[in-house]
XYZ file of C-alpha atoms in Angstrom:
732
model
C 12.705 -25.881 33.187
C 12.737 -22.410 34.928
C 15.811 -20.753 35.973
C 15.660 -18.726 39.184
C 18.422 -16.553 38.297
C 15.930 -14.793 35.672
C 14.384 -11.657 37.008
C 11.950 -9.042 35.968
C 15.046 -6.747 35.320
C 16.721 -9.478 32.948
C 13.347 -9.286 31.065
C 13.221 -5.661 30.993
C 16.837 -5.475 29.844
C 16.054 -8.092 27.080
C 13.111 -6.224 25.766
C 15.247 -3.208 25.525
C 17.418 -5.048 23.217
C 14.696 -6.298 21.206
C 12.874 -2.970 20.936
C 15.211 -0.078 20.210
C 14.264 3.320 20.641
C 13.881 3.920 16.743
C 11.432 1.174 16.638
C 9.506 2.906 19.630
C 9.335 6.205 17.738
C 8.227 4.300 14.706
C 5.470 2.739 16.450
C 4.320 5.799 18.339
C 4.217 7.697 15.077
C 1.139 5.871 14.182
C -0.624 6.524 17.335
C -3.367 9.082 17.123
C -2.506 12.258 18.923
C -5.153 11.912 21.373
C -3.491 8.770 22.561
C -0.189 10.072 22.649
C -1.303 12.496 25.756
C -2.156 9.082 27.912
C 1.314 7.829 27.137
C 3.234 10.776 28.542
C 3.190 9.207 31.911
C 4.880 5.768 30.871
C 8.359 7.279 31.409
C 10.377 10.212 31.378
C 11.990 9.424 28.208
C 8.402 9.046 26.541
C 7.474 12.331 28.146
C 10.355 14.023 26.456
C 9.462 12.497 23.140
C 6.021 14.431 23.145
C 7.917 17.541 23.251
C 10.417 16.551 20.400
C 9.870 18.697 17.579
C 11.423 16.143 15.211
C 9.275 13.410 16.398
C 5.917 15.387 15.985
C 7.008 16.626 12.518
C 7.682 12.776 11.341
C 4.235 11.606 12.993
C 1.933 10.041 10.523
C -0.746 12.227 11.261
C 1.293 15.470 11.091
C 0.350 18.523 8.834
C 2.031 21.808 8.334
C -0.971 24.251 6.900
C -4.347 24.864 7.589
C -6.523 26.509 5.061
C -10.152 27.862 5.543
C -12.752 29.026 3.021
C -16.493 30.068 3.609
C -17.541 26.372 3.684
C -14.778 24.183 4.417
C -11.432 23.782 6.431
C -8.359 21.768 5.171
C -5.161 20.479 6.318
C -2.207 20.114 4.317
C 0.558 17.578 5.112
C 3.958 17.707 3.329
C 5.799 14.620 3.805
C 6.191 12.177 2.536
C 4.085 13.785 -0.184
C 1.361 16.681 -0.420
C -1.739 15.531 0.812
C -4.867 17.433 1.555
C -7.683 16.339 4.309
C -11.031 17.947 5.368
C -11.080 19.109 8.997
C -13.998 19.808 11.156
C -13.579 22.752 13.754
C -14.894 21.090 16.800
C -16.977 23.709 18.323
C -20.843 23.112 18.218
C -22.931 25.543 16.533
C -20.607 27.246 14.382
C -22.289 29.150 11.732
C -20.467 32.086 10.576
C -17.041 31.295 8.828
C -13.622 32.034 9.888
C -12.537 35.884 9.002
C -9.198 35.585 10.380
C -6.973 32.598 10.908
C -3.636 32.900 13.519
C -1.056 30.322 14.312
C -0.471 30.728 18.203
C 2.247 28.013 18.706
C 0.127 25.329 20.688
C -3.224 26.200 19.340
C -4.798 28.038 16.222
C -6.975 31.287 16.731
C -10.073 31.066 14.502
C -11.735 34.549 14.310
C -15.400 34.794 13.482
C -18.441 37.438 13.789
C -18.733 38.411 17.429
C -16.941 35.247 18.557
C -13.614 33.198 18.354
C -12.508 29.831 18.802
C -9.311 28.417 20.207
C -8.505 25.268 18.463
C -5.939 22.511 18.596
C -6.661 20.951 15.093
C -4.237 17.891 15.694
C -5.756 17.091 19.089
C -9.260 17.857 17.699
C -10.310 19.945 20.741
C -11.434 23.674 20.525
C -13.128 26.205 22.924
C -15.503 29.395 22.477
C -13.957 32.806 23.342
C -16.678 34.972 23.933
C -16.203 38.431 22.505
C -16.699 41.687 24.898
C -20.549 42.353 24.474
C -19.770 45.817 25.388
C -17.739 46.303 22.390
C -19.592 44.827 19.254
C -16.357 45.775 17.010
C -13.948 43.857 19.201
C -11.722 41.100 17.530
C -9.757 38.543 19.226
C -6.205 38.590 17.660
C -3.620 36.568 19.579
C -3.134 34.057 22.500
C -0.230 33.944 25.069
C 0.625 32.814 28.397
C 2.123 33.883 31.925
C 5.658 33.106 31.404
C 6.670 31.022 34.447
C 8.418 28.058 32.931
C 5.463 25.647 33.755
C 4.701 22.531 31.458
C 2.496 23.556 28.569
C -0.682 22.108 29.791
C -0.376 24.016 33.231
C 0.154 27.351 31.761
C -2.194 30.118 32.507
C -3.260 31.126 29.022
C -4.974 34.174 27.920
C -6.287 35.997 24.864
C -5.810 39.524 23.533
C -8.444 41.545 21.597
C -8.849 45.122 20.166
C -11.536 47.226 19.017
C -11.718 50.258 16.874
C -10.072 49.804 13.410
C -7.061 51.617 14.419
C -6.615 48.952 17.212
C -6.170 51.785 19.674
C -8.073 50.025 22.549
C -7.287 46.689 23.910
C -8.311 44.026 26.334
C -7.300 40.540 27.751
C -9.188 37.587 28.766
C -7.899 34.929 30.974
C -8.942 31.190 29.642
C -10.385 30.590 33.461
C -12.709 33.296 32.935
C -14.944 35.216 30.669
C -14.153 38.730 31.886
C -12.271 40.974 29.601
C -9.918 43.534 31.304
C -8.211 46.767 29.901
C -4.327 46.557 29.998
C -2.402 49.979 29.725
C -0.509 50.952 26.670
C 2.977 51.589 28.115
C 6.254 52.570 26.410
C 9.183 50.359 26.888
C 11.856 51.677 29.373
C 14.479 53.658 26.981
C 12.070 54.519 24.359
C 9.825 57.314 26.053
C 10.435 59.426 22.765
C 7.965 56.842 21.234
C 4.988 57.079 23.682
C 3.169 60.104 21.737
C 3.740 58.050 18.441
C 0.800 56.125 16.954
C 2.070 52.528 15.758
C 0.451 51.466 12.667
C 0.065 47.629 12.359
C 1.264 45.998 9.332
C -0.420 42.872 10.220
C -3.751 42.582 12.367
C -2.884 39.233 14.014
C 0.468 38.685 15.804
C 3.062 36.057 16.282
C 3.360 33.996 19.508
C 6.591 33.478 20.934
C 7.294 32.196 24.673
C 3.862 33.492 25.847
C 4.211 37.043 24.220
C 2.575 38.318 21.120
C 4.621 40.213 18.501
C 3.462 42.481 15.418
C 5.163 44.059 12.439
C 4.528 47.668 12.864
C 5.667 51.016 11.178
C 5.037 54.665 12.061
C 4.908 55.631 8.237
C 4.598 53.495 5.257
C 7.849 55.019 3.861
C 9.830 53.853 6.746
C 13.183 52.214 5.722
C 12.886 49.804 8.642
C 9.708 48.552 10.053
C 9.695 47.458 13.827
C 8.347 44.827 16.019
C 5.835 45.895 18.979
C 4.835 43.262 21.536
C 2.492 42.510 24.481
C 3.740 40.728 27.498
C 0.895 38.561 29.088
C 2.972 38.203 32.222
C 3.135 41.915 33.117
C 0.149 42.602 31.067
C 1.932 45.595 29.458
C 1.767 46.633 25.912
C 5.199 47.648 24.408
C 5.018 50.089 21.340
C 8.560 49.135 20.372
C 10.446 45.968 20.724
C 12.901 45.890 18.070
C 13.631 47.147 14.236
C 13.291 44.623 11.696
C 16.221 44.355 8.973
C 14.159 45.747 6.152
C 10.750 47.956 5.367
C 8.128 47.781 2.736
C 8.386 49.837 -0.660
C 5.642 48.441 -2.510
C 1.845 47.006 -1.299
C 2.749 44.042 -3.309
C 5.864 42.947 -1.612
C 5.606 40.196 0.701
C 6.768 40.771 4.244
C 5.980 37.865 6.877
C 7.126 37.058 10.363
C 7.614 33.607 11.806
C 9.144 31.660 14.684
C 12.575 30.051 13.694
C 13.762 26.875 15.482
C 11.338 27.548 18.625
C 12.988 30.608 20.067
C 13.978 32.890 17.438
C 12.375 34.858 14.673
C 12.530 34.604 10.969
C 11.672 37.324 8.404
C 10.759 36.642 4.641
C 10.445 39.400 2.115
C 9.916 38.921 -1.527
C 10.272 41.877 -4.052
C 7.167 41.767 -6.310
C 9.407 42.980 -9.465
C 12.391 40.819 -9.324
C 10.557 37.809 -7.345
C 13.883 37.506 -5.028
C 13.342 36.465 -1.813
C 15.168 37.174 1.191
C 14.986 35.659 4.438
C 16.644 36.917 7.832
C 16.895 35.154 11.173
C 17.634 36.615 14.541
C 21.084 35.444 15.614
C 20.490 34.486 19.197
C 17.641 33.314 21.297
C 14.955 36.180 21.749
C 14.977 37.690 25.134
C 11.225 38.477 26.000
C 12.050 41.263 28.284
C 14.415 43.183 26.137
C 14.917 43.522 22.476
C 17.936 45.736 22.271
C 20.220 42.711 21.996
C 18.510 41.511 18.926
C 20.547 40.928 15.841
C 19.344 39.937 12.423
C 21.336 37.948 9.882
C 20.840 37.098 6.349
C 19.769 33.495 6.177
C 19.150 32.708 2.477
C 18.667 34.554 -0.726
C 16.775 33.199 -3.297
C 16.548 34.078 -7.127
C 14.632 31.338 -8.785
C 13.682 31.894 -12.536
C 9.841 32.353 -13.167
C 9.113 32.078 -9.516
C 5.479 33.710 -8.942
C 4.942 36.465 -7.001
C 3.648 35.448 -3.403
C 1.338 38.249 -2.907
C -1.278 38.359 -5.889
C -2.166 41.876 -6.163
C -1.879 45.163 -4.494
C -5.256 45.146 -3.194
C -4.728 41.366 -1.454
C -4.521 41.444 2.355
C -3.242 37.676 1.936
C 0.315 37.278 2.851
C 1.870 34.102 2.067
C 2.466 31.400 4.949
C 5.827 29.610 5.205
C 8.132 27.342 7.442
C 11.766 26.567 7.271
C 12.625 22.802 7.691
C 16.199 22.158 7.956
C 17.172 23.111 4.407
C 13.810 23.494 2.751
C 11.637 26.566 2.613
C 8.034 25.557 2.415
C 5.528 28.079 1.161
C 1.557 28.417 0.718
C 0.122 31.265 -1.341
C -2.623 31.930 -3.785
C -2.013 32.861 -7.389
C -4.054 35.480 -9.121
C -6.870 33.514 -9.610
C -7.314 32.930 -5.820
C -6.127 29.116 -6.075
C -3.786 27.917 -3.536
C -0.388 26.279 -4.095
C 2.486 24.932 -2.186
C 6.014 25.671 -3.052
C 9.148 23.464 -1.974
C 12.430 25.278 -2.490
C 15.573 23.837 -1.564
C 19.114 25.385 -2.451
C 18.094 27.963 -4.823
C 15.869 25.728 -6.729
C 12.221 25.045 -6.825
C 11.766 21.199 -5.809
C 8.047 21.013 -6.033
C 4.970 23.000 -6.960
C 1.585 21.734 -6.469
C -1.913 23.388 -6.804
C -4.361 22.373 -3.973
C -7.190 21.050 -6.458
C -8.986 19.487 -3.323
C -9.480 23.358 -2.019
C -12.475 24.577 -4.008
C -13.401 27.847 -3.050
C -10.861 30.622 -4.143
C -8.938 32.930 -1.636
C -8.746 30.570 1.238
C -7.265 32.134 4.430
C -3.970 29.987 5.548
C -1.326 29.750 8.112
C 1.311 27.448 9.224
C 0.566 24.935 11.819
C 3.032 22.745 13.824
C 1.592 19.797 15.732
C 0.812 20.254 19.503
C -0.381 18.133 22.392
C -1.507 20.792 24.585
C -5.321 20.500 25.283
C -7.483 23.571 24.760
C -8.242 24.029 28.434
C -11.995 23.557 27.965
C -13.303 23.104 31.711
C -16.363 21.275 29.988
C -14.235 18.363 28.952
C -13.451 15.681 31.602
C -10.935 13.044 31.795
C -13.389 10.579 31.128
C -14.784 12.119 28.017
C -11.089 12.176 26.645
C -11.041 8.609 27.208
C -14.090 7.851 25.376
C -12.818 10.248 22.592
C -9.518 7.960 22.811
C -11.702 4.768 22.112
C -13.093 6.704 19.106
C -9.941 7.832 17.620
C -8.060 4.378 17.929
C -10.164 2.118 15.843
C -9.284 -1.565 16.118
C -7.855 -1.426 12.166
C -5.294 1.113 13.643
C -4.379 -0.803 16.649
C -3.622 -3.954 14.347
C -1.461 -1.462 11.939
C 0.440 -0.322 14.964
C 1.152 -3.797 16.442
C 2.087 -5.010 13.038
C 5.427 -2.688 13.676
C 6.296 -4.281 17.008
C 9.175 -6.531 17.197
C 7.788 -10.256 17.708
C 9.395 -10.844 21.030
C 7.346 -7.898 22.387
C 4.405 -9.118 20.968
C 4.690 -12.309 23.310
C 4.416 -9.964 26.057
C 1.317 -8.028 24.831
C -0.594 -11.307 24.626
C -1.806 -10.611 28.394
C -3.421 -7.025 27.797
C -6.515 -8.365 26.776
C -8.413 -11.410 25.292
C -8.752 -9.530 21.779
C -5.241 -8.885 21.660
C -4.350 -12.570 22.479
C -6.647 -13.574 19.756
C -4.855 -11.335 17.382
C -1.671 -12.974 17.781
C -3.288 -16.433 17.002
C -4.549 -14.805 13.702
C -2.983 -16.137 10.568
C -3.590 -12.903 8.573
C -2.174 -10.592 11.067
C 1.040 -12.338 11.300
C 1.147 -12.777 7.535
C 0.671 -9.003 7.398
C 3.389 -8.158 10.269
C 6.055 -5.810 8.737
C 8.788 -8.241 9.952
C 7.209 -11.579 8.412
C 9.114 -13.583 6.244
C 7.933 -17.161 4.523
C 10.974 -18.736 3.516
C 14.074 -20.011 5.134
C 17.323 -20.743 3.435
C 20.731 -22.272 4.647
C 23.880 -22.595 3.261
C 27.206 -24.335 4.543
C 28.585 -21.052 5.505
C 25.404 -19.302 7.069
C 23.608 -22.320 8.985
C 25.336 -25.371 9.484
C 25.757 -27.943 12.211
C 27.120 -31.496 11.743
C 26.409 -33.509 14.792
C 23.573 -31.726 16.796
C 20.278 -30.209 15.795
C 18.759 -26.696 16.786
C 15.102 -26.114 17.671
C 14.677 -22.687 16.301
C 11.920 -19.936 16.194
C 13.663 -17.414 13.747
C 10.815 -14.868 14.259
C 11.450 -14.541 17.931
C 15.267 -15.115 17.665
C 15.028 -17.922 20.160
C 16.543 -21.395 19.916
C 17.909 -24.434 21.951
C 20.261 -27.220 21.116
C 18.947 -30.813 20.845
C 21.755 -32.819 22.142
C 22.596 -35.910 19.930
C 22.423 -39.556 21.304
C 25.887 -40.374 22.183
C 25.191 -43.949 21.692
C 24.223 -43.747 17.964
C 26.599 -41.429 16.337
C 24.308 -41.656 12.960
C 21.164 -40.483 14.769
C 19.511 -37.738 12.712
C 16.601 -35.375 14.336
C 13.763 -35.677 11.470
C 10.897 -33.624 13.289
C 9.039 -31.984 16.300
C 5.593 -32.708 17.535
C 3.726 -32.512 20.841
C 1.327 -34.263 22.915
C -2.188 -33.317 21.511
C -4.441 -35.188 24.091
C -5.277 -31.861 25.549
C -4.695 -29.269 22.548
C -7.848 -27.683 22.906
C -7.500 -26.778 26.446
C -3.590 -25.913 26.518
C -1.908 -22.716 24.981
C 0.833 -23.358 22.423
C 3.722 -22.585 24.817
C 2.191 -24.807 27.492
C 2.309 -27.973 25.581
C 4.617 -30.916 26.104
C 7.107 -30.789 22.771
C 9.364 -33.726 21.773
C 11.382 -34.480 18.922
C 11.727 -37.520 16.851
C 14.964 -39.104 15.255
C 16.180 -42.030 13.126
C 19.368 -43.772 12.627
C 20.802 -46.271 10.070
C 20.205 -45.548 6.353
C 16.840 -47.282 6.029
C 15.464 -45.284 9.050
C 14.513 -48.548 10.839
C 15.316 -47.610 14.143
C 13.663 -44.454 15.712
C 13.873 -42.585 19.147
C 12.186 -39.715 20.672
C 13.146 -37.065 23.181
C 11.027 -34.908 25.454
C 11.973 -31.157 25.523
C 12.253 -31.448 29.440
C 15.086 -33.809 29.462
C 18.098 -34.882 27.286
C 17.148 -38.588 27.199
C 16.665 -40.461 23.890
C 13.844 -43.364 24.364
C 13.638 -46.123 21.625
C 10.280 -46.655 19.867
C 8.536 -49.813 18.373
C 7.208 -49.473 14.784
C 3.758 -50.743 14.653
C 1.400 -51.236 11.943
C -1.952 -49.365 11.684
C -4.757 -51.276 12.877
C -6.913 -52.505 9.842
C -3.808 -52.389 7.890
C -2.221 -55.560 9.448
C -1.118 -56.620 5.936
C 1.634 -53.852 5.574
C 3.226 -54.766 9.052
C 5.662 -57.003 7.238
C 6.171 -54.603 4.438
C 9.201 -52.367 4.334
C 8.152 -48.897 4.106
C 10.677 -46.362 2.107
C 10.548 -43.060 3.011
C 10.233 -40.658 -0.075
C 11.199 -37.426 2.214
C 13.583 -37.845 5.113
C 11.613 -34.761 7.282
C 8.167 -34.910 8.012
C 5.350 -32.517 7.834
C 3.744 -31.433 11.366
C 0.052 -31.234 11.785
C -1.750 -31.106 15.070
C 1.232 -32.250 16.920
C 1.840 -35.278 14.736
C 4.437 -35.945 11.790
C 3.760 -37.247 8.344
C 5.869 -38.568 5.688
C 5.425 -39.370 2.113
C 6.322 -43.046 1.621
C 6.064 -46.085 -0.885
C 6.456 -49.786 -0.796
C 7.876 -49.839 -4.271
C 9.121 -46.917 -6.490
C 6.632 -48.014 -9.209
C 3.570 -47.759 -7.002
C 0.756 -45.696 -8.735
C -0.304 -44.284 -5.398
C 2.362 -43.225 -2.705
C 0.972 -43.101 0.879
C 1.366 -41.223 3.938
C 3.002 -42.751 7.189
C 2.590 -40.808 10.634
C 3.930 -40.574 14.071
C 1.419 -39.786 16.869
C 3.537 -38.115 19.897
C 0.427 -38.663 22.097
C 0.496 -42.149 22.106
C 4.199 -42.595 20.789
C 3.212 -45.014 18.174
C 4.603 -45.159 14.679
C 1.970 -46.127 11.885
C 3.253 -47.332 8.398
C -0.006 -46.295 6.671
C -2.361 -43.473 7.478
C -3.738 -42.820 3.913
C -3.095 -43.069 0.186
C -1.652 -39.945 -1.845
C -3.674 -39.182 -5.197
C -0.600 -39.785 -7.325
C 2.831 -41.617 -7.201
C 6.194 -40.976 -8.595
C 7.279 -42.054 -12.403
C 10.599 -40.261 -12.637
C 12.949 -39.032 -10.155
C 12.957 -35.476 -11.513
C 9.174 -35.211 -10.802
C 8.603 -32.821 -8.119
C 5.716 -34.963 -6.703
C 5.560 -32.182 -11.344
C 5.422 -33.994 -14.552
C 7.768 -34.063 -17.346
C 5.661 -31.433 -19.067
C 6.348 -29.107 -16.195
C 2.579 -29.199 -15.619
C 1.964 -28.559 -11.962
C -0.918 -30.189 -10.143
C -2.042 -29.440 -6.508
C -4.317 -31.506 -4.611
C -5.715 -30.661 -1.120
C -7.657 -32.828 1.434
C -11.413 -32.269 1.294
C -11.893 -32.157 5.026
C -10.031 -31.452 8.175
C -7.372 -34.206 9.057
C -8.494 -36.474 11.729
C -5.374 -37.380 13.472
C -6.547 -40.603 14.747
C -7.836 -42.109 11.315
C -6.846 -41.307 7.788
C -9.666 -43.772 6.249
C -12.012 -40.621 5.755
C -9.367 -38.580 3.837
C -10.446 -37.593 0.416
C -8.356 -35.744 -2.119
C -9.606 -33.033 -4.709
C -7.911 -31.168 -7.394
C -7.244 -27.488 -6.480
C -5.203 -26.276 -9.306
C -3.462 -27.519 -12.608
C -1.350 -25.023 -13.968
C 0.445 -25.364 -17.461
C 2.876 -22.425 -17.851
C 4.675 -22.006 -21.066
C 8.724 -22.143 -20.655
C 8.148 -22.886 -16.748
C 11.170 -24.252 -15.288
C 11.593 -27.738 -13.579
C 11.318 -27.622 -9.841
C 13.984 -30.544 -9.348
C 17.013 -29.348 -11.257
C 18.346 -33.170 -11.968
C 17.744 -36.778 -11.088
C 20.514 -36.786 -8.592
C 19.117 -33.774 -6.615
C 17.358 -34.603 -3.386
C 16.255 -30.943 -3.043
C 12.312 -30.756 -3.473
C 10.715 -27.469 -4.235
C 9.291 -25.576 -1.285
C 5.989 -23.948 -1.575
C 2.835 -22.327 0.038
C -0.731 -21.059 -1.198
C -1.715 -17.809 -0.125
C -5.103 -16.864 -1.369
C -5.200 -17.283 -5.075
C -1.265 -17.262 -5.315
C 0.973 -20.005 -5.426
C 4.671 -19.012 -4.132
C 7.533 -21.546 -4.741
C 11.233 -21.609 -3.890
C 13.572 -24.000 -5.903
C 17.189 -23.979 -7.265
C 17.984 -23.991 -10.887
C 20.467 -26.302 -12.645
C 23.406 -24.216 -11.332
C 22.078 -24.411 -7.800
C 20.868 -20.791 -7.532
C 17.448 -20.267 -5.658
C 14.688 -18.534 -7.333
C 11.102 -17.297 -6.037
C 8.285 -18.174 -8.365
C 4.808 -16.274 -7.952
C 1.914 -17.859 -9.682
C -1.652 -16.680 -9.975
C -4.330 -17.733 -12.423
C -2.335 -19.917 -14.320
C 0.272 -17.103 -15.148
C 3.797 -16.514 -13.854
C 3.329 -13.116 -12.183
C 6.843 -13.125 -10.813
C 10.369 -14.709 -10.937
C 13.073 -13.436 -8.882
C 16.792 -14.939 -8.483
C 17.961 -14.550 -4.890
C 21.248 -13.215 -5.474
C 22.006 -12.352 -2.012
C 22.231 -16.022 -1.419
C 25.781 -16.559 -2.538
C 26.547 -20.222 -2.042
C 24.830 -22.713 -4.251
C 22.315 -25.355 -3.408
C 21.012 -23.934 -0.410
C 18.616 -26.090 1.734
C 15.333 -24.281 1.733
C 11.877 -24.787 3.343
C 8.642 -22.460 3.907
C 8.056 -20.786 7.378
C 4.925 -19.214 8.791
C 5.825 -16.841 11.702
C 5.176 -18.186 15.145
C 4.703 -16.348 18.714
C 5.303 -19.627 20.794
C 8.624 -19.358 22.550
C 11.136 -22.224 22.358
C 10.723 -24.471 25.348
C 13.703 -24.385 27.408
C 15.244 -21.355 25.819
C 16.536 -18.535 28.006
C 13.866 -16.099 27.011
C 11.042 -18.402 27.611
C 12.273 -19.407 31.010
C 12.523 -15.546 31.798
C 8.949 -15.007 30.628
C 7.851 -17.664 32.784
C 9.637 -16.291 35.784
C 7.731 -12.959 35.115
C 4.477 -14.747 34.870
C 5.005 -16.408 38.253
C 6.378 -13.104 39.734
C 3.193 -11.270 38.670
C 4.864 -8.836 36.352
C 2.749 -10.288 33.465
C -0.896 -10.526 34.287
C -2.727 -13.508 32.776
C -5.806 -12.545 30.939
C -8.701 -12.530 33.414
C -10.899 -13.978 30.619
C -8.577 -16.983 29.955
C -8.918 -19.807 32.320
C -5.616 -20.475 34.152
C -3.471 -23.363 32.672
C -2.887 -26.528 34.435
């Protein structure tokens, strides 16, 4: 049964084939951010994925703007639609509202009265920054780090603050301590002429890039060109001049905003309040943090959109718009003249979308852009154990189920050993029915699935199969069903059962044989009358359907002694005892026309179900009851003509009846009925060949016994690479 040549490496290779990288990204995009951090150690590729801006941008929890009012904090997601959610600043005892909000790459800086908070809203982590007690007017205005090429979560982060209204005095604080230190304001080399000139800050809060903080500044409001000044956290030096900007300001209602572009460059947006024309410049090359002499600005886009609003509502407003550039899109957030926030999406000089954020009730919110980050806020009070607890809180069971519904079935088999709850989940019919790859009907045409002399046992969900070799002594043998020995059904796992096939030959199915999956030898069966029904032992039973229905390892067929019988009956084969019973129980009806679908000539549909669970050893206690009677006007016949051997396929799902059958031209249709109404009727145009064979199918995670994948999984189990659930007793 087991192929010793199968190794762990072979199983891993197959798993990679079944779980493409695109699918891994899709699955991880549903995992809450706090859990993603723990997955960084899986492998180098997973770790690199966590730094991939495209992956983070496409994550289902991603948002791109933060808005704060006096009473609330909100996030705004852009894709696939604009969605507003309320957030909580995870800092105990927050009483005063946020006075200024700054996007500092990995973190947000939330300035309040006499205190500030460093916050990762995606990670739901934050920490206090205590202001200098000796300077009550001190404000924290930026976050940076010592630029030493270390991982983001290993960097030495610092904050910078200023006091006095003209920002003439500055101080820094290391995250690892609460001590503020005064740096010296030093002119950059080559610009000594500026050392006696006082720069005026156009924006109070800076823009972070590669650990440094940059501000737009000017010496006089009438300057033709404004410039950038910056603070270098590595050398703790303040440079009064870094580079010129490509424009200045000529009216207080013009918009002028600096942002980071593509991670290592700058972009600058300007809007003229009169013409509403928007100009965007970007730096041509990557920014050299040590020297701005080689900075070259180039025009990236000029937008003239009719009736586009002004992005600065009035000349007394200090609120500049927030924006980011995503491929060919420009996405902006700004307030209108009444203080209500809007999101504008612009593409190729066209306004694609304009949405008022009605969920943000208070007017004039502060707002900024935000790009998701997996860098923790370095709060020494948080331990790995606490993060583990938070992870459990952040990954509810419903979300685990949702994530697993995206995992390819072959990989789900390997996940069964994670824990008992996961193993139970994979036996949960509701979970499997809701899986994204689930299908409920199989249709086969001559050109797509066809074999003349052999049969195949197939698990289409797991994409596994194995041949059933025909009996060479009986060329007319046809395989009719699959079952298993159910003597120990309650104790054995499905993949540990002893599966068998049954086949018959001669036109009247008078001779039967079985074959165990573990060998290729066919064995003759004896046709035995059921105890208590000895009168039937000399009666020839005719099968109404050639292929049987499996239940608890046994097979059941609809049969009759005479076509005029008022009640047809079931016959069955018990794979445990290997005995054939010519009578199991009566059905609640018979057939009175060859075009009935066991469905009356009026097209009325009647459905019966057995009242109790089937006792595989005795059908004497079977009681049938009417589940549903449907009379639907103009409903088609489910058997197309009296010469057709094709009966409809159907399943009952909650209150729905779903059927597949062919029309009179042989084309297959799906019908969905609910509460005596035809809800949906769909022709399967993708099935090109007429008269396909069809059946229902419910997905299964049971490997096909003897298939290469099943053998490899067993090999992994023996080698110990897959650990059985300690809560489950060992099989055998």
